Amino acid sequence: MNPFDLVQIAAMILALAVAIIGHEIMHGLVAYKYGDPTAKLAGRLSINPIVHVDIVGTIIVPALLYFSHAPFLFGWAKPVPVNMQVVINRGGYMAAVWVSLAGIAYNFALALLASFIIGFFPEARSLTGAFFEFFLYFTVVYNIVLAVFNLMPIPPLDGANAVMYLAMKMRLFGFADFMSKIFPYGMIFLIIVLATPLSDVVFYPAFYLIKILL
């Protein structure tokens, strides 16, 4: 393995960590803005990556994807604890929607920022330059994939939470109740989507956006 390969791997790991850890921290930060101190009291608003590591989502899944030569890495950090009842009591149902979408907004914003910087980045002529070039590239890819994936209205993804609280805001309590009842089966739905050709449809917007941004 040559030095550039090692630099690429390091950039991939850092870009994925920034994407998934920042995603979770944003949920806690927005919840804190609406008066919920749960994440702060648990020490989960820290940028220390150790407190956010999920053995399966942060280590095992990305490693398996890398060694199986998947087209991109994917993973997740340990979910930041949020007391949505406190958020709703302080800010209403729309506050719960914003908390649910905070991580997605972070991912889209970070992807756009990285894409903007890439446009001004000179061609890499050193290992350091190559590292930053790889980092910016993978920051766009991972954040777009993570944002689009989480937008799916399938429990327990952020999109499903946002839809459920938006339904409550619109007083569609029957639909919100239906959403809450299918949450225990969400992983089954996700597996069906990801393990079938449906995944091509789901991730098409992500690949389209990545093509535009890069």
mmCIF file of C-alpha atoms in Angstrom, residues 34-118:
data_model
loop_
_atom_site.group_PDB
_atom_site.id
_atom_site.type_symbol
_atom_site.label_atom_id
_atom_site.label_comp_id
_atom_site.label_asym_id
_atom_site.label_seq_id
_atom_site.Cartn_x
_atom_site.Cartn_y
_atom_site.Cartn_z
ATOM 1 C CA TYR A 34 -35.611 24.401 22.742
ATOM 2 C CA GLY A 35 -34.886 23.777 26.413
ATOM 3 C CA ASP A 36 -33.961 20.087 26.492
ATOM 4 C CA PRO A 37 -30.639 19.630 28.369
ATOM 5 C CA THR A 38 -30.610 15.822 28.045
ATOM 6 C CA ALA A 39 -27.765 15.624 25.526
ATOM 7 C CA LYS A 40 -25.699 18.266 27.312
ATOM 8 C CA LEU A 41 -26.079 16.554 30.693
ATOM 9 C CA ALA A 42 -25.051 13.258 29.093
ATOM 10 C CA GLY A 43 -21.897 14.880 27.701
ATOM 11 C CA ARG A 44 -23.050 14.229 24.146
ATOM 12 C CA LEU A 45 -22.642 17.769 22.803
ATOM 13 C CA SER A 46 -18.889 17.238 22.932
ATOM 14 C CA ILE A 47 -16.835 17.034 19.736
ATOM 15 C CA ASN A 48 -14.782 14.263 21.361
ATOM 16 C CA PRO A 49 -15.400 11.381 18.924
ATOM 17 C CA ILE A 50 -14.973 8.705 21.606
ATOM 18 C CA VAL A 51 -18.269 9.573 23.324
ATOM 19 C CA HIS A 52 -20.147 9.180 20.040
ATOM 20 C CA VAL A 53 -18.697 5.869 18.859
ATOM 21 C CA ASP A 54 -21.165 3.080 18.151
ATOM 22 C CA ILE A 55 -19.239 -0.179 17.827
ATOM 23 C CA VAL A 56 -21.431 -1.473 15.016
ATOM 24 C CA GLY A 57 -22.265 1.726 13.142
ATOM 25 C CA THR A 58 -18.987 3.608 13.563
ATOM 26 C CA ILE A 59 -16.491 0.763 13.289
ATOM 27 C CA ILE A 60 -17.821 -2.598 12.071
ATOM 28 C CA VAL A 61 -20.163 -1.487 9.257
ATOM 29 C CA PRO A 62 -17.716 1.008 7.645
ATOM 30 C CA ALA A 63 -14.908 -1.571 7.893
ATOM 31 C CA LEU A 64 -17.016 -4.277 6.254
ATOM 32 C CA LEU A 65 -18.019 -1.889 3.475
ATOM 33 C CA TYR A 66 -14.409 -0.863 2.883
ATOM 34 C CA PHE A 67 -13.046 -4.402 2.712
ATOM 35 C CA SER A 68 -15.925 -5.510 0.487
ATOM 36 C CA HIS A 69 -15.005 -2.686 -1.943
ATOM 37 C CA ALA A 70 -18.389 -0.954 -1.616
ATOM 38 C CA PRO A 71 -18.741 2.211 -3.748
ATOM 39 C CA PHE A 72 -18.857 4.339 -0.587
ATOM 40 C CA LEU A 73 -18.615 3.965 3.165
ATOM 41 C CA PHE A 74 -21.635 4.316 5.385
ATOM 42 C CA GLY A 75 -22.209 4.285 9.112
ATOM 43 C CA TRP A 76 -23.737 5.992 12.091
ATOM 44 C CA ALA A 77 -22.758 7.347 15.479
ATOM 45 C CA LYS A 78 -24.384 6.584 18.800
ATOM 46 C CA PRO A 79 -27.744 8.444 18.818
ATOM 47 C CA VAL A 80 -27.722 11.586 20.949
ATOM 48 C CA PRO A 81 -30.414 11.372 23.658
ATOM 49 C CA VAL A 82 -33.260 13.844 23.224
ATOM 50 C CA ASN A 83 -36.394 14.264 25.330
ATOM 51 C CA MET A 84 -38.898 15.187 22.646
ATOM 52 C CA GLN A 85 -41.640 15.797 25.192
ATOM 53 C CA VAL A 86 -39.606 18.653 26.661
ATOM 54 C CA VAL A 87 -38.946 20.001 23.163
ATOM 55 C CA ILE A 88 -42.662 19.857 22.306
ATOM 56 C CA ASN A 89 -43.673 21.462 25.604
ATOM 57 C CA ARG A 90 -41.239 24.340 25.047
ATOM 58 C CA GLY A 91 -41.477 24.847 21.295
ATOM 59 C CA GLY A 92 -44.456 22.900 19.977
ATOM 60 C CA TYR A 93 -44.568 20.187 17.355
ATOM 61 C CA MET A 94 -42.595 22.228 14.821
ATOM 62 C CA ALA A 95 -39.706 22.354 17.276
ATOM 63 C CA ALA A 96 -39.725 18.548 17.231
ATOM 64 C CA VAL A 97 -39.660 18.673 13.422
ATOM 65 C CA TRP A 98 -36.605 20.968 13.476
ATOM 66 C CA VAL A 99 -34.828 18.706 15.964
ATOM 67 C CA SER A 100 -35.557 15.721 13.715
ATOM 68 C CA LEU A 101 -34.211 17.492 10.620
ATOM 69 C CA ALA A 102 -31.209 19.154 12.291
ATOM 70 C CA GLY A 103 -28.761 16.399 11.376
ATOM 71 C CA ILE A 104 -29.919 16.323 7.766
ATOM 72 C CA ALA A 105 -29.578 20.106 7.480
ATOM 73 C CA TYR A 106 -26.040 19.836 8.872
ATOM 74 C CA ASN A 107 -25.110 17.182 6.316
ATOM 75 C CA PHE A 108 -26.447 19.172 3.366
ATOM 76 C CA ALA A 109 -24.733 22.360 4.588
ATOM 77 C CA LEU A 110 -21.401 20.600 5.078
ATOM 78 C CA ALA A 111 -21.594 19.001 1.628
ATOM 79 C CA LEU A 112 -22.282 22.384 0.019
ATOM 80 C CA LEU A 113 -19.407 23.998 1.920
ATOM 81 C CA ALA A 114 -16.972 21.256 0.915
ATOM 82 C CA SER A 115 -18.124 21.491 -2.702
ATOM 83 C CA PHE A 116 -17.563 25.257 -2.659
ATOM 84 C CA ILE A 117 -14.058 24.885 -1.227
ATOM 85 C CA ILE A 118 -13.132 22.215 -3.778
#
